GROMACS .gro file of C-alpha atoms in nm:
model
  229
    1MET     CA    1  -0.103   0.510   2.406
    2LYS     CA    2   0.143   0.602   2.156
    3HIS     CA    3   0.038   0.627   1.780
    4ILE     CA    4   0.259   0.400   1.563
    5VAL     CA    5   0.267   0.504   1.191
    6VAL     CA    6   0.354   0.213   0.957
    7LEU     CA    7   0.385   0.334   0.568
    8THR     CA    8   0.456   0.013   0.409
    9GLY     CA    9   0.488  -0.046   0.016
   10ALA     CA   10   0.563  -0.363  -0.244
   11GLY     CA   11   0.821  -0.549   0.002
   12MET     CA   12   0.540  -0.596   0.276
   13SER     CA   13   0.304  -0.795   0.083
   14ALA     CA   14   0.606  -0.983  -0.153
   15GLU     CA   15   0.657  -1.284   0.137
   16SER     CA   16   0.265  -1.337   0.092
   17GLY     CA   17   0.322  -1.424  -0.296
   18ILE     CA   18   0.225  -1.093  -0.478
   19LYS     CA   19   0.442  -0.952  -0.727
   20THR     CA   20   0.575  -0.618  -0.810
   21PHE     CA   21   0.669  -0.471  -1.150
   22ARG     CA   22   0.994  -0.328  -0.988
   23ASP     CA   23   1.075  -0.691  -0.958
   24ALA     CA   24   1.164  -0.785  -1.320
   25ASP     CA   25   1.263  -0.505  -1.539
   26GLY     CA   26   1.012  -0.246  -1.506
   27LEU     CA   27   0.772  -0.517  -1.640
   28TRP     CA   28   0.450  -0.590  -1.431
   29GLU     CA   29   0.358  -0.961  -1.477
   30GLY     CA   30   0.476  -0.913  -1.804
   31HIS     CA   31   0.347  -0.586  -1.924
   32ASP     CA   32   0.526  -0.265  -1.936
   33VAL     CA   33   0.396  -0.035  -1.628
   34MET     CA   34   0.293   0.248  -1.882
   35GLU     CA   35   0.046   0.012  -2.041
   36VAL     CA   36  -0.132  -0.074  -1.735
   37ALA     CA   37  -0.084   0.128  -1.461
   38THR     CA   38  -0.151   0.515  -1.695
   39PRO     CA   39  -0.476   0.679  -1.800
   40GLU     CA   40  -0.316   0.725  -2.139
   41GLY     CA   41  -0.253   0.283  -2.141
   42PHE     CA   42  -0.660   0.292  -2.050
   43LYS     CA   43  -0.758   0.502  -2.318
   44ARG     CA   44  -0.588   0.321  -2.558
   45ASN     CA   45  -0.682  -0.003  -2.509
   46PRO     CA   46  -0.908  -0.045  -2.225
   47GLU     CA   47  -1.001  -0.397  -2.237
   48LEU     CA   48  -0.652  -0.487  -2.182
   49VAL     CA   49  -0.621  -0.283  -1.878
   50LEU     CA   50  -0.933  -0.426  -1.724
   51ASN     CA   51  -0.835  -0.761  -1.786
   52PHE     CA   52  -0.536  -0.704  -1.587
   53TYR     CA   53  -0.652  -0.589  -1.324
   54ASN     CA   54  -0.900  -0.868  -1.330
   55ALA     CA   55  -0.610  -1.104  -1.305
   56ARG     CA   56  -0.429  -0.918  -1.002
   57ARG     CA   57  -0.800  -0.933  -0.849
   58LYS     CA   58  -0.791  -1.295  -0.887
   59GLN     CA   59  -0.446  -1.341  -0.769
   60LEU     CA   60  -0.562  -1.172  -0.439
   61ASN     CA   61  -0.797  -1.441  -0.367
   62GLU     CA   62  -0.513  -1.708  -0.411
   63VAL     CA   63  -0.289  -1.531  -0.137
   64GLU     CA   64  -0.316  -1.460   0.238
   65PRO     CA   65  -0.156  -1.218   0.509
   66ASN     CA   66   0.157  -1.324   0.619
   67GLN     CA   67   0.355  -1.304   0.933
   68ALA     CA   68   0.446  -0.911   0.929
   69HIS     CA   69   0.089  -0.840   0.861
   70LYS     CA   70  -0.035  -1.030   1.123
   71ASP     CA   71   0.235  -0.875   1.368
   72LEU     CA   72   0.157  -0.534   1.277
   73ALA     CA   73  -0.223  -0.611   1.340
   74ARG     CA   74  -0.106  -0.734   1.683
   75LEU     CA   75   0.063  -0.422   1.750
   76GLU     CA   76  -0.313  -0.270   1.828
   77ASN     CA   77  -0.314  -0.412   2.137
   78ASN     CA   78  -0.075  -0.181   2.321
   79TYR     CA   79  -0.051   0.099   2.074
   80LYS     CA   80  -0.259   0.314   1.875
   81VAL     CA   81  -0.151   0.210   1.503
   82SER     CA   82  -0.234   0.384   1.164
   83ILE     CA   83  -0.121   0.204   0.860
   84ILE     CA   84  -0.065   0.393   0.546
   85THR     CA   85   0.005   0.168   0.259
   86GLN     CA   86   0.108   0.214  -0.104
   87ASN     CA   87  -0.029  -0.147  -0.154
   88VAL     CA   88  -0.333  -0.190  -0.383
   89ASP     CA   89  -0.432  -0.545  -0.179
   90ASP     CA   90  -0.638  -0.588   0.139
   91LEU     CA   91  -0.398  -0.806   0.322
   92HIS     CA   92  -0.362  -0.550   0.623
   93GLU     CA   93  -0.713  -0.553   0.628
   94ARG     CA   94  -0.729  -0.938   0.615
   95ALA     CA   95  -0.452  -0.999   0.884
   96GLY     CA   96  -0.681  -0.781   1.143
   97SER     CA   97  -0.582  -0.408   1.100
   98SER     CA   98  -0.838  -0.174   1.169
   99ASN     CA   99  -0.740   0.166   1.065
  100VAL     CA  100  -0.547   0.141   0.691
  101ILE     CA  101  -0.497   0.409   0.485
  102HIS     CA  102  -0.447   0.336   0.093
  103LEU     CA  103  -0.252   0.584  -0.098
  104HIS     CA  104  -0.255   0.416  -0.438
  105GLY     CA  105  -0.609   0.284  -0.419
  106GLU     CA  106  -0.783  -0.077  -0.372
  107LEU     CA  107  -0.789  -0.352  -0.644
  108ARG     CA  108  -1.160  -0.471  -0.451
  109LYS     CA  109  -1.275  -0.175  -0.559
  110ILE     CA  110  -1.434  -0.001  -0.853
  111ARG     CA  111  -1.504   0.388  -1.003
  112SER     CA  112  -1.675   0.555  -1.249
  113THR     CA  113  -1.450   0.668  -1.541
  114LYS     CA  114  -1.657   1.022  -1.512
  115ASN     CA  115  -1.661   1.073  -1.128
  116GLU     CA  116  -1.395   0.972  -0.921
  117ASN     CA  117  -1.576   0.956  -0.576
  118ASP     CA  118  -1.824   0.716  -0.736
  119ILE     CA  119  -1.625   0.409  -0.546
  120LYS     CA  120  -1.805   0.080  -0.486
  121VAL     CA  121  -1.663  -0.241  -0.330
  122TRP     CA  122  -1.644  -0.522  -0.625
  123THR     CA  123  -1.486  -0.883  -0.585
  124GLU     CA  124  -1.578  -0.974  -0.962
  125ASP     CA  125  -1.401  -0.898  -1.287
  126ILE     CA  126  -1.465  -0.573  -1.490
  127HIS     CA  127  -1.588  -0.588  -1.854
  128LEU     CA  128  -1.616  -0.295  -2.112
  129GLY     CA  129  -1.979  -0.200  -2.117
  130ASP     CA  130  -1.993  -0.263  -1.712
  131THR     CA  131  -2.142   0.116  -1.583
  132CYS     CA  132  -2.190   0.309  -1.289
  133GLU     CA  133  -2.578   0.425  -1.255
  134LYS     CA  134  -2.526   0.690  -1.466
  135GLY     CA  135  -2.407   0.508  -1.768
  136HIS     CA  136  -2.042   0.552  -1.753
  137GLN     CA  137  -1.768   0.274  -1.808
  138LEU     CA  138  -1.595   0.173  -1.445
  139ARG     CA  139  -1.268   0.108  -1.384
  140PRO     CA  140  -1.040  -0.074  -1.134
  141HIS     CA  141  -1.013   0.190  -0.823
  142ILE     CA  142  -0.644   0.230  -0.846
  143VAL     CA  143  -0.434   0.574  -0.845
  144TRP     CA  144  -0.233   0.556  -1.196
  145PHE     CA  145   0.070   0.686  -1.286
  146GLY     CA  146   0.001   1.046  -1.314
  147GLU     CA  147  -0.308   1.093  -1.142
  148ALA     CA  148  -0.338   1.276  -0.826
  149VAL     CA  149  -0.302   1.123  -0.463
  150PRO     CA  150  -0.645   1.139  -0.304
  151MET     CA  151  -0.512   1.057   0.059
  152ILE     CA  152  -0.200   1.236   0.070
  153ASP     CA  153  -0.342   1.521   0.262
  154LYS     CA  154  -0.509   1.228   0.514
  155ALA     CA  155  -0.175   1.049   0.541
  156VAL     CA  156   0.021   1.420   0.601
  157GLU     CA  157  -0.172   1.421   0.878
  158ILE     CA  158  -0.117   1.096   1.015
  159CYS     CA  159   0.214   1.139   0.996
  160GLN     CA  160   0.219   1.447   1.209
  161GLN     CA  161   0.079   1.299   1.477
  162ALA     CA  162   0.331   0.990   1.497
  163ASP     CA  163   0.495   0.920   1.813
  164ILE     CA  164   0.712   0.615   1.640
  165LEU     CA  165   0.761   0.576   1.209
  166VAL     CA  166   0.791   0.264   1.050
  167ILE     CA  167   0.862   0.218   0.722
  168ILE     CA  168   0.833  -0.141   0.551
  169GLY     CA  169   0.945  -0.276   0.202
  170THR     CA  170   0.961   0.039   0.018
  171SER     CA  171   1.273   0.211  -0.156
  172MET     CA  172   1.104   0.593  -0.054
  173GLN     CA  173   1.145   0.675  -0.395
  174VAL     CA  174   0.781   0.709  -0.530
  175TYR     CA  175   0.665   1.026  -0.448
  176PRO     CA  176   0.449   1.201  -0.323
  177ALA     CA  177   0.419   0.877  -0.060
  178ALA     CA  178   0.845   0.966  -0.025
  179GLY     CA  179   0.773   1.266   0.147
  180LEU     CA  180   0.557   1.142   0.404
  181LEU     CA  181   0.835   1.080   0.685
  182ASP     CA  182   0.917   1.449   0.639
  183PHE     CA  183   0.624   1.557   0.806
  184ALA     CA  184   0.684   1.310   1.131
  185PRO     CA  185   0.770   1.532   1.408
  186THR     CA  186   1.100   1.578   1.495
  187GLN     CA  187   1.165   1.384   1.796
  188THR     CA  188   0.967   1.076   1.620
  189PRO     CA  189   1.176   0.782   1.607
  190ILE     CA  190   1.242   0.615   1.250
  191TYR     CA  191   1.221   0.243   1.180
  192TYR     CA  192   1.307   0.138   0.827
  193ILE     CA  193   1.255  -0.242   0.704
  194ASP     CA  194   1.409  -0.350   0.400
  195PRO     CA  195   1.592  -0.593   0.312
  196LYS     CA  196   1.787  -0.354   0.106
  197PRO     CA  197   1.720  -0.037   0.264
  198ALA     CA  198   1.770   0.341   0.052
  199MET     CA  199   1.797   0.493   0.370
  200ASP     CA  200   2.137   0.531   0.617
  201LYS     CA  201   2.130   0.497   0.939
  202ASN     CA  202   2.178   0.796   1.165
  203GLY     CA  203   2.043   0.916   1.527
  204LYS     CA  204   1.679   0.943   1.404
  205VAL     CA  205   1.664   0.637   1.166
  206HIS     CA  206   1.709   0.253   1.275
  207ILE     CA  207   1.771   0.059   1.030
  208ILE     CA  208   1.675  -0.310   1.032
  209ALA     CA  209   1.811  -0.471   0.723
  210GLU     CA  210   1.558  -0.765   0.714
  211SER     CA  211   1.271  -0.913   0.504
  212ALA     CA  212   0.904  -0.772   0.619
  213THR     CA  213   0.849  -1.094   0.848
  214GLU     CA  214   1.217  -1.100   1.026
  215GLY     CA  215   1.192  -0.741   1.037
  216VAL     CA  216   0.876  -0.681   1.216
  217LYS     CA  217   0.953  -0.922   1.430
  218THR     CA  218   1.272  -0.741   1.529
  219LEU     CA  219   1.086  -0.427   1.575
  220LEU     CA  220   0.861  -0.575   1.816
  221HIS     CA  221   1.164  -0.670   1.997
  222LEU     CA  222   1.285  -0.384   2.016
  223LEU     CA  223   0.958  -0.180   2.119
  224GLU     CA  224   0.915  -0.462   2.369
  225ASN     CA  225   1.212  -0.357   2.533
  226ALA     CA  226   1.238  -0.012   2.500
  227THR     CA  227   0.885   0.002   2.713
  228GLN     CA  228   1.012  -0.238   2.972
  229ASN     CA  229   1.341   0.018   2.998
   0.00000   0.00000   0.00000
């Protein structure tokens, strides 16, 4: 069974109604990302940051996986599929994908401010004064700008095993995620799905200049034809 590795970014969830900071002049839901997505921002105004992610968590309850999420989940019928996502939503899981790595954390999880390994599932709001068992303030389990990406080594290992690499809805400009495609084996074909692709087509890279839902549909046809031939 061939191993398909899928790298997904903000464009994957956009058609579900989840906005991204890059959509509006660097603002994320009206906030400067440096205010709400950095350790310094949290230190300056923890209440603002907690409220921001509380709102994002509520927004997540109001959206559903789109057809692209569902089609990727269906790929597991015929392939081994690993999804490495920069998104903090759980739409891949809700669509049925069983092997998902979150590079930048997860909205539905929290962790202790003093122990990054003390992680728990959390679906409610987080308030100032909510603490872990050892009395330390809880924070969103989100990898903020300037923080280490704990899952990057695992992601590199998965990319090294890819028979087919698919990139969906990401500019591939945010590191370390952007460097992952360099770890795919030399002979591995790459399919890049994005309405405004930031890569050029070459012998190895196949560009599908479409939205996630249309592009994944096109990908499924290409894979089906390749299998039949």
